[in-house]
Amino acid sequence: VEDGDRVMAGVGYLVNRETPVRIAERQDGPTFVFESGAGPTDPNLLLYDTARHFGATGVGLLMSNQAEDLESGLGELTNSGGLTLAQLPETCIDATGPQMAVDQGLTQRTVVLNRLASELSQTLALRSHRFDGTSPRDGGMDPWQTISC
């Protein structure tokens, strides 16, 4: 992903803290903006951006990390109707962030890393069915805009 690239529907994006990235609204839709010299990415801001731009179709996945203060970002995404998940803390290299999120009830689901793809597919298919009463297999819409990790 490069500065100015559009956030594409149905694509998962992994972001590390060293990459100073935000999501901004541009003429052609939500776009990645790299903030040079801004320091490490604040996961709360990226989760907030996901909530603001995608609302109920946004997804936030918290994986192994040291972030301990994600309440505002995960809360904002949950309040907007988005989906919040965390890697199962027992499977993390550093479980600090995911464990905090689970303990505080900030995630709707925990996922095992080696089952991530199937868990996401199943969860999103079920939520997609909720939006329009049909399933993607039956030609129903797939409303998911992004996965912010």
Coordinates of C-alpha atoms in Angstrom, one line a residue:
V1 CA 0.0 0.0 0.0
E2 CA 1.3 3.4 -0.9
D3 CA 0.3 7.0 0.1
G4 CA -2.9 7.9 -1.7
D5 CA -4.1 4.4 -2.4
R6 CA -7.8 3.8 -2.0
V7 CA -9.0 1.5 0.7
M8 CA -10.6 -1.3 -1.3
A9 CA -13.7 -3.2 -0.2
G10 CA -13.2 -6.8 0.9
V11 CA -9.4 -6.4 1.4
G12 CA -7.6 -7.0 4.7
Y13 CA -4.8 -4.6 5.5
L14 CA -2.2 -5.3 8.2
V15 CA -0.6 -2.2 9.7
N16 CA 2.4 -2.2 12.0
R17 CA 3.0 0.6 14.5
E18 CA 6.1 1.8 12.7
T19 CA 4.1 2.9 9.6
P20 CA 2.4 6.3 10.3
V21 CA -0.8 5.8 8.4
R22 CA -4.3 7.2 8.6
I23 CA -7.5 6.9 6.5
A24 CA -8.7 10.2 4.9
E25 CA -11.7 11.0 2.8
R26 CA -10.8 12.0 -0.8
Q27 CA -12.8 12.6 -3.9
D28 CA -12.6 9.0 -5.0
G29 CA -13.3 7.6 -1.5
P30 CA -11.4 6.6 1.7
T31 CA -7.7 6.7 1.0
F32 CA -4.5 5.8 2.9
V33 CA -2.5 8.7 4.0
F34 CA 1.1 8.2 5.2
E35 CA 2.1 11.0 7.7
S36 CA 5.9 11.3 7.3
G37 CA 7.6 12.4 10.4
A38 CA 4.5 11.7 12.5
G39 CA 6.0 8.9 14.5
P40 CA 4.5 5.5 15.0
T41 CA 0.8 4.8 14.1
D42 CA -1.6 5.3 17.0
P43 CA -3.8 2.2 16.7
N44 CA -6.7 4.2 18.3
L45 CA -6.6 6.7 15.5
L46 CA -6.7 4.0 12.8
L47 CA -9.6 2.3 14.5
Y48 CA -11.3 5.7 14.9
D49 CA -10.8 6.3 11.1
T50 CA -12.2 2.9 10.3
A51 CA -15.3 3.7 12.4
R52 CA -15.7 7.1 10.9
H53 CA -15.4 6.1 7.3
F54 CA -17.0 2.7 7.3
G55 CA -19.3 2.5 10.4
A56 CA -21.1 -0.8 10.6
T57 CA -19.1 -2.3 7.7
G58 CA -15.7 -1.7 9.4
V59 CA -13.7 -4.4 11.0
G60 CA -10.9 -4.1 13.5
L61 CA -8.6 -7.0 14.3
L62 CA -6.2 -6.7 17.2
M63 CA -3.3 -9.0 17.0
S64 CA -0.2 -9.6 19.1
N65 CA 1.1 -6.3 20.3
Q66 CA 2.0 -4.2 23.3
A67 CA -0.7 -1.5 23.0
E68 CA -2.5 -1.2 26.3
D69 CA -4.7 1.8 25.7
L70 CA -7.1 0.9 22.9
E71 CA -10.4 1.6 24.6
S72 CA -11.3 4.7 22.6
G73 CA -10.5 3.2 19.2
L74 CA -12.1 -0.2 19.8
G75 CA -15.1 1.5 21.6
E76 CA -15.6 3.9 18.7
L77 CA -15.6 1.0 16.2
T78 CA -18.0 -1.0 18.3
N79 CA -20.3 2.0 18.8
S80 CA -20.4 2.6 15.1
G81 CA -21.7 -1.0 14.6
G82 CA -18.4 -2.3 13.3
L83 CA -16.9 -5.7 14.2
T84 CA -14.0 -5.9 16.7
L85 CA -11.9 -9.1 17.0
A86 CA -8.7 -10.0 18.9
Q87 CA -6.2 -12.7 18.5
L88 CA -6.7 -15.3 21.2
P89 CA -4.2 -14.0 23.9
E90 CA -2.8 -17.4 24.6
T91 CA -1.5 -17.6 21.0
C92 CA 0.1 -14.1 21.0
I93 CA 3.9 -13.4 21.2
D94 CA 2.9 -10.4 23.2
A95 CA -0.6 -10.7 24.6
T96 CA -0.8 -7.4 26.4
G97 CA -3.1 -5.6 24.0
P98 CA -5.4 -8.5 23.1
Q99 CA -5.7 -9.6 26.7
M100 CA -6.7 -6.1 27.8
A101 CA -9.3 -5.8 25.0
V102 CA -10.8 -9.2 26.0
D103 CA -10.7 -8.4 29.7
Q104 CA -12.5 -5.1 29.2
G105 CA -15.1 -6.5 26.8
L106 CA -13.9 -4.4 23.9
T107 CA -13.9 -7.2 21.3
Q108 CA -16.8 -9.2 20.1
R109 CA -14.8 -12.3 19.2
T110 CA -11.4 -13.9 19.7
V111 CA -9.7 -15.8 16.9
V112 CA -6.9 -18.3 16.7
L113 CA -4.3 -17.1 14.2
N114 CA -4.2 -20.3 12.1
R115 CA -8.1 -20.1 11.7
L116 CA -8.2 -16.4 11.1
A117 CA -9.2 -16.6 7.4
S118 CA -12.0 -19.0 8.0
E119 CA -13.3 -17.2 11.1
L120 CA -13.4 -13.9 9.3
S121 CA -15.1 -15.4 6.2
Q122 CA -17.7 -17.1 8.3
T123 CA -18.3 -14.1 10.6
L124 CA -18.5 -11.6 7.7
A125 CA -20.9 -13.9 5.7
L126 CA -23.2 -14.1 8.7
R127 CA -23.1 -10.3 9.3
S128 CA -23.6 -9.7 5.5
H129 CA -26.7 -11.8 5.7
R130 CA -28.0 -9.6 8.5
F131 CA -27.7 -6.4 6.3
D132 CA -29.8 -7.5 3.4
G133 CA -31.5 -10.7 4.3
T134 CA -29.6 -12.8 1.7
S135 CA -26.3 -14.4 1.7
P136 CA -23.4 -13.6 -0.6
R137 CA -23.8 -17.1 -2.1
D138 CA -27.3 -16.2 -3.1
G139 CA -26.2 -13.0 -4.8
G140 CA -26.7 -10.8 -1.7
M141 CA -24.5 -7.8 -1.2
D142 CA -21.1 -8.0 0.6
P143 CA -21.0 -4.7 2.4
W144 CA -17.6 -5.0 4.1
Q145 CA -15.4 -2.2 3.3
T146 CA -12.1 -2.8 5.1
I147 CA -10.3 -4.8 7.7
S148 CA -8.1 -2.6 9.8
C149 CA -5.5 -4.5 11.7

